[in-house]
PDB file of N, CA and C in Angstrom:
ATOM      1  N   TYR R   1    -116.889   5.274  26.093  1.00 51.00           N
ATOM      2  CA  TYR R   1    -115.995   4.441  26.947  1.00 51.00           C
ATOM      3  C   TYR R   1    -114.713   4.175  26.235  1.00 51.00           C
ATOM      4  N   VAL R   2    -113.643   4.560  26.842  1.00 76.00           N
ATOM      5  CA  VAL R   2    -112.310   4.334  26.225  1.00 76.00           C
ATOM      6  C   VAL R   2    -111.443   3.668  27.307  1.00 76.00           C
ATOM      7  N   PHE R   3    -111.092   2.451  27.045  1.00 83.00           N
ATOM      8  CA  PHE R   3    -110.314   1.698  28.046  1.00 83.00           C
ATOM      9  C   PHE R   3    -108.905   2.277  28.256  1.00 83.00           C
ATOM     10  N   PHE R   4    -108.281   2.733  27.237  1.00 85.00           N
ATOM     11  CA  PHE R   4    -106.974   3.296  27.321  1.00 85.00           C
ATOM     12  C   PHE R   4    -106.952   4.771  27.587  1.00 85.00           C
ATOM     13  N   ASN R   5    -107.935   5.344  28.315  1.00 85.00           N
ATOM     14  CA  ASN R   5    -107.928   6.740  28.626  1.00 85.00           C
ATOM     15  C   ASN R   5    -107.235   7.022  29.993  1.00 85.00           C
ATOM     16  N   THR R   6    -106.941   5.931  30.792  1.00 86.00           N
ATOM     17  CA  THR R   6    -106.260   6.155  32.033  1.00 86.00           C
ATOM     18  C   THR R   6    -104.702   6.222  31.714  1.00 86.00           C
ATOM     19  N   PRO R   7    -104.030   7.074  32.458  1.00 87.00           N
ATOM     20  CA  PRO R   7    -102.544   7.238  32.232  1.00 87.00           C
ATOM     21  C   PRO R   7    -101.799   5.874  32.288  1.00 87.00           C
ATOM     22  N   ILE R   8    -102.185   4.957  33.268  1.00 89.00           N
ATOM     23  CA  ILE R   8    -101.428   3.703  33.348  1.00 89.00           C
ATOM     24  C   ILE R   8    -101.690   2.811  32.151  1.00 89.00           C
ATOM     25  N   CYS R   9    -102.931   2.770  31.605  1.00 90.00           N
ATOM     26  CA  CYS R   9    -103.206   1.958  30.423  1.00 90.00           C
ATOM     27  C   CYS R   9    -102.609   2.592  29.182  1.00 90.00           C
ATOM     28  N   GLN R  10    -102.642   3.937  29.109  1.00 90.00           N
ATOM     29  CA  GLN R  10    -101.980   4.624  27.973  1.00 90.00           C
ATOM     30  C   GLN R  10    -100.481   4.297  28.022  1.00 90.00           C
ATOM     31  N   ASN R  11     -99.926   4.220  29.178  1.00 91.00           N
ATOM     32  CA  ASN R  11     -98.475   3.963  29.273  1.00 91.00           C
ATOM     33  C   ASN R  11     -98.101   2.621  28.812  1.00 91.00           C
ATOM     34  N   VAL R  12     -98.890   1.613  29.103  1.00 92.00           N
ATOM     35  CA  VAL R  12     -98.721   0.250  28.704  1.00 92.00           C
ATOM     36  C   VAL R  12     -98.751   0.185  27.122  1.00 92.00           C
ATOM     37  N   LEU R  13     -99.775   0.807  26.521  1.00 91.00           N
ATOM     38  CA  LEU R  13     -99.861   0.821  25.076  1.00 91.00           C
ATOM     39  C   LEU R  13     -98.664   1.557  24.487  1.00 91.00           C
ATOM     40  N   LEU R  14     -98.304   2.686  24.950  1.00 91.00           N
ATOM     41  CA  LEU R  14     -97.149   3.450  24.424  1.00 91.00           C
ATOM     42  C   LEU R  14     -95.867   2.736  24.615  1.00 91.00           C
ATOM     43  N   THR R  15     -95.642   1.942  25.695  1.00 92.00           N
ATOM     44  CA  THR R  15     -94.478   1.100  25.959  1.00 92.00           C
ATOM     45  C   THR R  15     -94.414  -0.006  24.895  1.00 92.00           C
ATOM     46  N   ASN R  16     -95.563  -0.593  24.520  1.00 90.00           N
ATOM     47  CA  ASN R  16     -95.581  -1.700  23.565  1.00 90.00           C
ATOM     48  C   ASN R  16     -95.258  -1.106  22.175  1.00 90.00           C
ATOM     49  N   ILE R  17     -95.701  -0.022  21.875  1.00 90.00           N
ATOM     50  CA  ILE R  17     -95.425   0.612  20.648  1.00 90.00           C
ATOM     51  C   ILE R  17     -93.903   0.936  20.513  1.00 90.00           C
ATOM     52  N   GLU R  18     -93.344   1.569  21.586  1.00 89.00           N
ATOM     53  CA  GLU R  18     -91.980   1.959  21.577  1.00 89.00           C
ATOM     54  C   GLU R  18     -90.969   0.729  21.566  1.00 89.00           C
ATOM     55  N   ASN R  19     -91.408  -0.364  22.143  1.00 89.00           N
ATOM     56  CA  ASN R  19     -90.533  -1.557  22.185  1.00 89.00           C
ATOM     57  C   ASN R  19     -90.663  -2.427  20.974  1.00 89.00           C
ATOM     58  N   SER R  20     -91.434  -1.982  19.948  1.00 84.00           N
ATOM     59  CA  SER R  20     -91.580  -2.776  18.824  1.00 84.00           C
ATOM     60  C   SER R  20     -90.660  -2.345  17.650  1.00 84.00           C
ATOM     61  N   TYR R  21     -90.505  -3.119  16.636  1.00 85.00           N
ATOM     62  CA  TYR R  21     -89.665  -2.767  15.575  1.00 85.00           C
ATOM     63  C   TYR R  21     -90.483  -1.924  14.520  1.00 85.00           C
ATOM     64  N   GLU R  22     -91.789  -1.939  14.670  1.00 82.00           N
ATOM     65  CA  GLU R  22     -92.654  -1.182  13.803  1.00 82.00           C
ATOM     66  C   GLU R  22     -92.641   0.180  14.307  1.00 82.00           C
ATOM     67  N   ASP R  23     -92.939   1.165  13.382  1.00 80.00           N
ATOM     68  CA  ASP R  23     -93.099   2.537  13.807  1.00 80.00           C
ATOM     69  C   ASP R  23     -94.409   3.161  13.202  1.00 80.00           C
ATOM     70  N   PRO R  24     -95.482   2.933  13.916  1.00 81.00           N
ATOM     71  CA  PRO R  24     -96.797   3.364  13.368  1.00 81.00           C
ATOM     72  C   PRO R  24     -96.859   4.932  13.399  1.00 81.00           C
ATOM     73  N   LYS R  25     -97.668   5.395  12.471  1.00 83.00           N
ATOM     74  CA  LYS R  25     -97.781   6.852  12.323  1.00 83.00           C
ATOM     75  C   LYS R  25     -98.461   7.486  13.510  1.00 83.00           C
ATOM     76  N   VAL R  26     -99.353   6.777  14.086  1.00 83.00           N
ATOM     77  CA  VAL R  26    -100.090   7.217  15.394  1.00 83.00           C
ATOM     78  C   VAL R  26     -99.594   6.499  16.553  1.00 83.00           C
ATOM     79  N   LYS R  27     -99.661   7.072  17.648  1.00 84.00           N
ATOM     80  CA  LYS R  27     -99.215   6.508  18.915  1.00 84.00           C
ATOM     81  C   LYS R  27    -100.300   6.372  20.002  1.00 84.00           C
ATOM     82  N   THR R  28    -101.415   7.008  19.755  1.00 83.00           N
ATOM     83  CA  THR R  28    -102.508   6.983  20.686  1.00 83.00           C
ATOM     84  C   THR R  28    -103.888   6.714  19.996  1.00 83.00           C
ATOM     85  N   LEU R  29    -104.855   6.316  20.740  1.00 85.00           N
ATOM     86  CA  LEU R  29    -106.163   6.086  20.240  1.00 85.00           C
ATOM     87  C   LEU R  29    -107.011   7.343  20.316  1.00 85.00           C
ATOM     88  N   LYS R  30    -107.955   7.523  19.446  1.00 83.00           N
ATOM     89  CA  LYS R  30    -108.862   8.628  19.491  1.00 83.00           C
ATOM     90  C   LYS R  30    -110.241   8.135  19.840  1.00 83.00           C
ATOM     91  N   ARG R  31    -110.956   9.022  20.474  1.00 82.00           N
ATOM     92  CA  ARG R  31    -112.383   8.733  20.819  1.00 82.00           C
ATOM     93  C   ARG R  31    -113.235   8.811  19.538  1.00 82.00           C
ATOM     94  N   LEU R  32    -114.317   8.025  19.484  1.00 77.00           N
ATOM     95  CA  LEU R  32    -115.242   8.121  18.435  1.00 77.00           C
ATOM     96  C   LEU R  32    -116.187   9.291  18.765  1.00 77.00           C
ATOM     97  N   CYS R  33    -116.200  10.281  17.853  1.00 75.00           N
ATOM     98  CA  CYS R  33    -116.999  11.450  18.060  1.00 75.00           C
ATOM     99  C   CYS R  33    -118.399  11.216  17.510  1.00 75.00           C
ATOM    100  N   ALA R  34    -119.417  11.536  18.251  1.00 75.00           N
ATOM    101  CA  ALA R  34    -120.775  11.293  17.906  1.00 75.00           C
ATOM    102  C   ALA R  34    -121.205  12.116  16.748  1.00 75.00           C
ATOM    103  N   THR R  35    -120.634  13.277  16.542  1.00 75.00           N
ATOM    104  CA  THR R  35    -121.148  14.199  15.487  1.00 75.00           C
ATOM    105  C   THR R  35    -120.155  14.444  14.277  1.00 75.00           C
ATOM    106  N   ARG R  36    -118.886  14.206  14.527  1.00 76.00           N
ATOM    107  CA  ARG R  36    -117.893  14.478  13.532  1.00 76.00           C
ATOM    108  C   ARG R  36    -117.516  13.225  12.815  1.00 76.00           C
ATOM    109  N   TRP R  37    -117.989  12.983  11.567  1.00 72.00           N
ATOM    110  CA  TRP R  37    -117.754  11.764  10.812  1.00 72.00           C
ATOM    111  C   TRP R  37    -116.300  11.628  10.368  1.00 72.00           C
ATOM    112  N   VAL R  38    -115.587  12.637  10.081  1.00 77.00           N
ATOM    113  CA  VAL R  38    -114.203  12.596   9.728  1.00 77.00           C
ATOM    114  C   VAL R  38    -113.420  12.024  10.856  1.00 77.00           C
ATOM    115  N   GLN R  39    -113.654  12.447  12.022  1.00 80.00           N
ATOM    116  CA  GLN R  39    -112.996  11.987  13.251  1.00 80.00           C
ATOM    117  C   GLN R  39    -113.365  10.525  13.538  1.00 80.00           C
ATOM    118  N   ARG R  40    -114.571  10.110  13.219  1.00 83.00           N
ATOM    119  CA  ARG R  40    -114.918   8.703  13.361  1.00 83.00           C
ATOM    120  C   ARG R  40    -114.025   7.817  12.431  1.00 83.00           C
ATOM    121  N   TYR R  41    -113.883   8.256  11.144  1.00 83.00           N
ATOM    122  CA  TYR R  41    -113.052   7.514  10.246  1.00 83.00           C
ATOM    123  C   TYR R  41    -111.573   7.476  10.882  1.00 83.00           C
ATOM    124  N   ASP R  42    -111.064   8.617  11.329  1.00 86.00           N
ATOM    125  CA  ASP R  42    -109.726   8.677  11.836  1.00 86.00           C
ATOM    126  C   ASP R  42    -109.555   7.707  13.068  1.00 86.00           C
ATOM    127  N   ALA R  43    -110.538   7.709  13.882  1.00 87.00           N
ATOM    128  CA  ALA R  43    -110.505   6.812  15.078  1.00 87.00           C
ATOM    129  C   ALA R  43    -110.437   5.343  14.766  1.00 87.00           C
ATOM    130  N   VAL R  44    -111.288   5.001  13.716  1.00 89.00           N
ATOM    131  CA  VAL R  44    -111.328   3.566  13.311  1.00 89.00           C
ATOM    132  C   VAL R  44    -110.021   3.179  12.644  1.00 89.00           C
ATOM    133  N   THR R  45    -109.476   4.103  11.752  1.00 90.00           N
ATOM    134  CA  THR R  45    -108.227   3.793  11.085  1.00 90.00           C
ATOM    135  C   THR R  45    -107.054   3.699  12.030  1.00 90.00           C
ATOM    136  N   ASP R  46    -107.055   4.530  13.067  1.00 90.00           N
ATOM    137  CA  ASP R  46    -105.929   4.527  14.106  1.00 90.00           C
ATOM    138  C   ASP R  46    -106.118   3.187  14.871  1.00 90.00           C
ATOM    139  N   PHE R  47    -107.337   2.804  15.240  1.00 91.00           N
ATOM    140  CA  PHE R  47    -107.557   1.592  15.937  1.00 91.00           C
ATOM    141  C   PHE R  47    -107.035   0.412  15.131  1.00 91.00           C
ATOM    142  N   ILE R  48    -107.231   0.336  13.823  1.00 92.00           N
ATOM    143  CA  ILE R  48    -106.760  -0.749  12.970  1.00 92.00           C
ATOM    144  C   ILE R  48    -105.248  -0.717  12.881  1.00 92.00           C
ATOM    145  N   GLU R  49    -104.685   0.522  12.778  1.00 92.00           N
ATOM    146  CA  GLU R  49    -103.171   0.530  12.664  1.00 92.00           C
ATOM    147  C   GLU R  49    -102.524   0.071  13.913  1.00 92.00           C
ATOM    148  N   LEU R  50    -103.111   0.371  15.104  1.00 91.00           N
ATOM    149  CA  LEU R  50    -102.529   0.012  16.356  1.00 91.00           C
ATOM    150  C   LEU R  50    -103.115  -1.341  16.961  1.00 91.00           C
ATOM    151  N   PHE R  51    -103.844  -2.001  16.161  1.00 93.00           N
ATOM    152  CA  PHE R  51    -104.542  -3.184  16.669  1.00 93.00           C
ATOM    153  C   PHE R  51    -103.638  -4.231  17.314  1.00 93.00           C
ATOM    154  N   ALA R  52    -102.461  -4.503  16.755  1.00 93.00           N
ATOM    155  CA  ALA R  52    -101.591  -5.540  17.288  1.00 93.00           C
ATOM    156  C   ALA R  52    -101.061  -5.094  18.658  1.00 93.00           C
ATOM    157  N   PHE R  53    -100.741  -3.750  18.730  1.00 93.00           N
ATOM    158  CA  PHE R  53    -100.319  -3.191  20.034  1.00 93.00           C
ATOM    159  C   PHE R  53    -101.461  -3.139  21.065  1.00 93.00           C
ATOM    160  N   ILE R  54    -102.630  -2.940  20.661  1.00 93.00           N
ATOM    161  CA  ILE R  54    -103.760  -2.924  21.544  1.00 93.00           C
ATOM    162  C   ILE R  54    -104.009  -4.343  22.170  1.00 93.00           C
ATOM    163  N   VAL R  55    -103.874  -5.341  21.343  1.00 94.00           N
ATOM    164  CA  VAL R  55    -104.096  -6.758  21.780  1.00 94.00           C
ATOM    165  C   VAL R  55    -102.947  -7.066  22.772  1.00 94.00           C
ATOM    166  N   GLU R  56    -101.711  -6.724  22.392  1.00 94.00           N
ATOM    167  CA  GLU R  56    -100.579  -7.030  23.324  1.00 94.00           C
ATOM    168  C   GLU R  56    -100.768  -6.292  24.588  1.00 94.00           C
ATOM    169  N   SER R  57    -101.179  -5.113  24.528  1.00 94.00           N
ATOM    170  CA  SER R  57    -101.415  -4.255  25.788  1.00 94.00           C
ATOM    171  C   SER R  57    -102.492  -4.947  26.683  1.00 94.00           C
ATOM    172  N   LEU R  58    -103.593  -5.326  26.012  1.00 94.00           N
ATOM    173  CA  LEU R  58    -104.704  -5.987  26.770  1.00 94.00           C
ATOM    174  C   LEU R  58    -104.200  -7.267  27.390  1.00 94.00           C
ATOM    175  N   GLU R  59    -103.391  -8.004  26.743  1.00 94.00           N
ATOM    176  CA  GLU R  59    -102.880  -9.239  27.235  1.00 94.00           C
ATOM    177  C   GLU R  59    -102.015  -8.956  28.482  1.00 94.00           C
ATOM    178  N   ASN R  60    -101.190  -7.934  28.379  1.00 94.00           N
ATOM    179  CA  ASN R  60    -100.288  -7.518  29.537  1.00 94.00           C
ATOM    180  C   ASN R  60    -101.128  -7.113  30.694  1.00 94.00           C
ATOM    181  N   ILE R  61    -102.098  -6.273  30.438  1.00 93.00           N
ATOM    182  CA  ILE R  61    -102.934  -5.698  31.490  1.00 93.00           C
ATOM    183  C   ILE R  61    -103.811  -6.783  32.132  1.00 93.00           C
ATOM    184  N   SER R  62    -104.284  -7.808  31.358  1.00 93.00           N
ATOM    185  CA  SER R  62    -105.091  -8.869  31.874  1.00 93.00           C
ATOM    186  C   SER R  62    -104.322  -9.754  32.924  1.00 93.00           C
ATOM    187  N   ASN R  63    -102.973  -9.651  33.056  1.00 92.00           N
ATOM    188  CA  ASN R  63    -102.277 -10.358  34.003  1.00 92.00           C
ATOM    189  C   ASN R  63    -102.174  -9.574  35.369  1.00 92.00           C
ATOM    190  N   TRP R  64    -102.692  -8.400  35.423  1.00 90.00           N
ATOM    191  CA  TRP R  64    -102.673  -7.635  36.665  1.00 90.00           C
ATOM    192  C   TRP R  64    -103.682  -8.225  37.642  1.00 90.00           C
ATOM    193  N   ASN R  65    -103.620  -7.785  38.900  1.00 90.00           N
ATOM    194  CA  ASN R  65    -104.599  -8.350  39.935  1.00 90.00           C
ATOM    195  C   ASN R  65    -105.506  -7.191  40.380  1.00 90.00           C
ATOM    196  N   ASP R  66    -106.234  -6.656  39.459  1.00 88.00           N
ATOM    197  CA  ASP R  66    -107.249  -5.632  39.824  1.00 88.00           C
ATOM    198  C   ASP R  66    -108.401  -5.612  38.800  1.00 88.00           C
ATOM    199  N   SER R  67    -109.342  -4.654  38.983  1.00 88.00           N
ATOM    200  CA  SER R  67    -110.512  -4.679  38.062  1.00 88.00           C
ATOM    201  C   SER R  67    -110.175  -4.303  36.690  1.00 88.00           C
ATOM    202  N   THR R  68    -109.035  -3.599  36.519  1.00 90.00           N
ATOM    203  CA  THR R  68    -108.550  -3.332  35.099  1.00 90.00           C
ATOM    204  C   THR R  68    -108.268  -4.580  34.315  1.00 90.00           C
ATOM    205  N   ALA R  69    -107.685  -5.593  35.029  1.00 91.00           N
ATOM    206  CA  ALA R  69    -107.370  -6.813  34.414  1.00 91.00           C
ATOM    207  C   ALA R  69    -108.685  -7.596  33.946  1.00 91.00           C
ATOM    208  N   THR R  70    -109.707  -7.448  34.740  1.00 93.00           N
ATOM    209  CA  THR R  70    -111.027  -8.048  34.415  1.00 93.00           C
ATOM    210  C   THR R  70    -111.545  -7.370  33.042  1.00 93.00           C
ATOM    211  N   GLU R  71    -111.476  -6.045  33.088  1.00 92.00           N
ATOM    212  CA  GLU R  71    -111.971  -5.293  31.954  1.00 92.00           C
ATOM    213  C   GLU R  71    -111.100  -5.611  30.704  1.00 92.00           C
ATOM    214  N   ALA R  72    -109.797  -5.852  30.848  1.00 93.00           N
ATOM    215  CA  ALA R  72    -109.000  -6.170  29.775  1.00 93.00           C
ATOM    216  C   ALA R  72    -109.286  -7.537  29.192  1.00 93.00           C
ATOM    217  N   ASN R  73    -109.575  -8.506  30.069  1.00 94.00           N
ATOM    218  CA  ASN R  73    -110.010  -9.846  29.683  1.00 94.00           C
ATOM    219  C   ASN R  73    -111.269  -9.769  28.917  1.00 94.00           C
ATOM    220  N   ILE R  74    -112.231  -9.000  29.324  1.00 94.00           N
ATOM    221  CA  ILE R  74    -113.485  -8.887  28.715  1.00 94.00           C
ATOM    222  C   ILE R  74    -113.305  -8.336  27.279  1.00 94.00           C
ATOM    223  N   LEU R  75    -112.504  -7.319  27.130  1.00 93.00           N
ATOM    224  CA  LEU R  75    -112.221  -6.725  25.798  1.00 93.00           C
ATOM    225  C   LEU R  75    -111.550  -7.738  24.977  1.00 93.00           C
ATOM    226  N   LEU R  76    -110.526  -8.488  25.477  1.00 94.00           N
ATOM    227  CA  LEU R  76    -109.905  -9.536  24.690  1.00 94.00           C
ATOM    228  C   LEU R  76    -110.872 -10.617  24.102  1.00 94.00           C
ATOM    229  N   LYS R  77    -111.764 -10.995  24.980  1.00 94.00           N
ATOM    230  CA  LYS R  77    -112.744 -12.004  24.602  1.00 94.00           C
ATOM    231  C   LYS R  77    -113.796 -11.476  23.531  1.00 94.00           C
ATOM    232  N   ALA R  78    -113.890 -10.164  23.609  1.00 93.00           N
ATOM    233  CA  ALA R  78    -114.823  -9.572  22.596  1.00 93.00           C
ATOM    234  C   ALA R  78    -114.233  -9.415  21.224  1.00 93.00           C
ATOM    235  N   ILE R  79    -112.923  -9.639  21.088  1.00 93.00           N
ATOM    236  CA  ILE R  79    -112.238  -9.618  19.796  1.00 93.00           C
ATOM    237  C   ILE R  79    -112.285 -10.917  19.151  1.00 93.00           C
ATOM    238  N   ASP R  80    -113.381 -11.086  18.354  1.00 94.00           N
ATOM    239  CA  ASP R  80    -113.503 -12.414  17.638  1.00 94.00           C
ATOM    240  C   ASP R  80    -113.666 -12.070  16.183  1.00 94.00           C
ATOM    241  N   SER R  81    -113.914 -13.054  15.352  1.00 94.00           N
ATOM    242  CA  SER R  81    -113.959 -12.827  13.847  1.00 94.00           C
ATOM    243  C   SER R  81    -115.029 -11.907  13.490  1.00 94.00           C
ATOM    244  N   GLU R  82    -116.211 -11.923  14.172  1.00 95.00           N
ATOM    245  CA  GLU R  82    -117.281 -11.010  13.835  1.00 95.00           C
ATOM    246  C   GLU R  82    -116.850  -9.596  14.062  1.00 95.00           C
ATOM    247  N   PHE R  83    -116.138  -9.288  15.203  1.00 94.00           N
ATOM    248  CA  PHE R  83    -115.676  -8.041  15.510  1.00 94.00           C
ATOM    249  C   PHE R  83    -114.677  -7.577  14.407  1.00 94.00           C
ATOM    250  N   LEU R  84    -113.726  -8.411  14.096  1.00 94.00           N
ATOM    251  CA  LEU R  84    -112.655  -8.014  13.134  1.00 94.00           C
ATOM    252  C   LEU R  84    -113.253  -7.745  11.683  1.00 94.00           C
ATOM    253  N   ILE R  85    -114.225  -8.526  11.305  1.00 96.00           N
ATOM    254  CA  ILE R  85    -114.907  -8.319   9.991  1.00 96.00           C
ATOM    255  C   ILE R  85    -115.748  -6.993  10.051  1.00 96.00           C
ATOM    256  N   SER R  86    -116.412  -6.790  11.157  1.00 94.00           N
ATOM    257  CA  SER R  86    -117.223  -5.585  11.360  1.00 94.00           C
ATOM    258  C   SER R  86    -116.297  -4.363  11.271  1.00 94.00           C
ATOM    259  N   LEU R  87    -115.125  -4.415  11.875  1.00 92.00           N
ATOM    260  CA  LEU R  87    -114.188  -3.304  11.912  1.00 92.00           C
ATOM    261  C   LEU R  87    -113.713  -2.953  10.513  1.00 92.00           C
ATOM    262  N   GLN R  88    -113.416  -3.953   9.656  1.00 93.00           N
ATOM    263  CA  GLN R  88    -113.023  -3.695   8.354  1.00 93.00           C
ATOM    264  C   GLN R  88    -114.203  -3.162   7.523  1.00 93.00           C
ATOM    265  N   ILE R  89    -115.350  -3.612   7.697  1.00 94.00           N
ATOM    266  CA  ILE R  89    -116.486  -3.151   6.938  1.00 94.00           C
ATOM    267  C   ILE R  89    -116.735  -1.625   7.330  1.00 94.00           C
ATOM    268  N   ILE R  90    -116.677  -1.276   8.640  1.00 89.00           N
ATOM    269  CA  ILE R  90    -116.827   0.058   9.090  1.00 89.00           C
ATOM    270  C   ILE R  90    -115.856   0.944   8.403  1.00 89.00           C
ATOM    271  N   GLN R  91    -114.544   0.540   8.400  1.00 90.00           N
ATOM    272  CA  GLN R  91    -113.516   1.305   7.772  1.00 90.00           C
ATOM    273  C   GLN R  91    -113.863   1.560   6.287  1.00 90.00           C
ATOM    274  N   LEU R  92    -114.266   0.529   5.616  1.00 91.00           N
ATOM    275  CA  LEU R  92    -114.636   0.637   4.182  1.00 91.00           C
ATOM    276  C   LEU R  92    -115.822   1.615   3.930  1.00 91.00           C
ATOM    277  N   VAL R  93    -116.838   1.389   4.774  1.00 88.00           N
ATOM    278  CA  VAL R  93    -118.024   2.300   4.559  1.00 88.00           C
ATOM    279  C   VAL R  93    -117.657   3.683   4.892  1.00 88.00           C
ATOM    280  N   PHE R  94    -116.859   3.989   5.985  1.00 84.00           N
ATOM    281  CA  PHE R  94    -116.552   5.344   6.280  1.00 84.00           C
ATOM    282  C   PHE R  94    -115.627   5.960   5.208  1.00 84.00           C
ATOM    283  N   SER R  95    -114.750   5.134   4.579  1.00 86.00           N
ATOM    284  CA  SER R  95    -113.907   5.618   3.533  1.00 86.00           C
ATOM    285  C   SER R  95    -114.734   6.102   2.295  1.00 86.00           C
ATOM    286  N   PHE R  96    -115.875   5.472   2.069  1.00 85.00           N
ATOM    287  CA  PHE R  96    -116.654   5.925   0.981  1.00 85.00           C
ATOM    288  C   PHE R  96    -117.252   7.238   1.242  1.00 85.00           C
ATOM    289  N   GLY R  97    -117.682   7.539   2.494  1.00 81.00           N
ATOM    290  CA  GLY R  97    -118.333   8.764   2.856  1.00 81.00           C
ATOM    291  C   GLY R  97    -117.339   9.893   3.198  1.00 81.00           C
ATOM    292  N   LEU R  98    -116.144   9.533   3.386  1.00 77.00           N
ATOM    293  CA  LEU R  98    -115.069  10.468   3.848  1.00 77.00           C
ATOM    294  C   LEU R  98    -115.012  11.764   3.042  1.00 77.00           C
ATOM    295  N   PRO R  99    -114.881  11.670   1.627  1.00 80.00           N
ATOM    296  CA  PRO R  99    -114.857  12.959   0.883  1.00 80.00           C
ATOM    297  C   PRO R  99    -116.070  13.887   1.101  1.00 80.00           C
ATOM    298  N   LEU R 100    -117.282  13.256   1.165  1.00 81.00           N
ATOM    299  CA  LEU R 100    -118.448  14.028   1.351  1.00 81.00           C
ATOM    300  C   LEU R 100    -118.435  14.676   2.834  1.00 81.00           C
ATOM    301  N   CYS R 101    -118.033  13.885   3.777  1.00 75.00           N
ATOM    302  CA  CYS R 101    -117.947  14.394   5.167  1.00 75.00           C
ATOM    303  C   CYS R 101    -116.952  15.548   5.299  1.00 75.00           C
ATOM    304  N   LYS R 102    -115.827  15.441   4.642  1.00 75.00           N
ATOM    305  CA  LYS R 102    -114.815  16.523   4.603  1.00 75.00           C
ATOM    306  C   LYS R 102    -115.428  17.742   4.023  1.00 75.00           C
ATOM    307  N   LEU R 103    -116.122  17.603   2.871  1.00 77.00           N
ATOM    308  CA  LEU R 103    -116.751  18.749   2.165  1.00 77.00           C
ATOM    309  C   LEU R 103    -117.785  19.391   3.095  1.00 77.00           C
ATOM    310  N   LEU R 104    -118.646  18.614   3.732  1.00 76.00           N
ATOM    311  CA  LEU R 104    -119.718  19.139   4.565  1.00 76.00           C
ATOM    312  C   LEU R 104    -119.225  19.807   5.832  1.00 76.00           C
ATOM    313  N   GLN R 105    -118.033  19.325   6.379  1.00 73.00           N
ATOM    314  CA  GLN R 105    -117.503  19.843   7.634  1.00 73.00           C
ATOM    315  C   GLN R 105    -116.644  21.013   7.384  1.00 73.00           C
ATOM    316  N   LYS R 106    -116.323  21.283   6.137  1.00 74.00           N
ATOM    317  CA  LYS R 106    -115.410  22.424   5.868  1.00 74.00           C
ATOM    318  C   LYS R 106    -116.034  23.755   6.244  1.00 74.00           C
ATOM    319  N   GLU R 107    -115.204  24.633   6.828  1.00 71.00           N
ATOM    320  CA  GLU R 107    -115.806  25.930   7.254  1.00 71.00           C
ATOM    321  C   GLU R 107    -116.129  26.737   5.947  1.00 71.00           C
ATOM    322  N   LYS R 108    -117.210  27.519   5.985  1.00 68.00           N
ATOM    323  CA  LYS R 108    -117.588  28.327   4.899  1.00 68.00           C
ATOM    324  C   LYS R 108    -116.888  29.686   4.964  1.00 68.00           C
ATOM    325  N   ASN R 109    -116.476  30.189   3.876  1.00 57.00           N
ATOM    326  CA  ASN R 109    -115.751  31.470   3.840  1.00 57.00           C
ATOM    327  C   ASN R 109    -116.682  32.572   3.783  1.00 57.00           C
TER     328      ASN R 109
END
């Protein structure tokens, strides 16, 4: 499940990124891949880098008058200290395994 996979939600996120003074390296979120550990690390890292823009976008979307607003509110309420600490721990754990994952996922010659 990716909330920002619809064009209208992606547009809100991209608009918030473009209207800021910051210039993040990434502009979109990636899906968590069930089998590719390197992509999992990238997805978590991108989420952390775009976190402020994600929260701002969810706040903007939560003011709409449709089911998307309800979903945005649910996601905003899920962002608590436990979530934030877990996110940092996941990034740290993934970073320890990243070199091994890259080695194992490399194509054989």
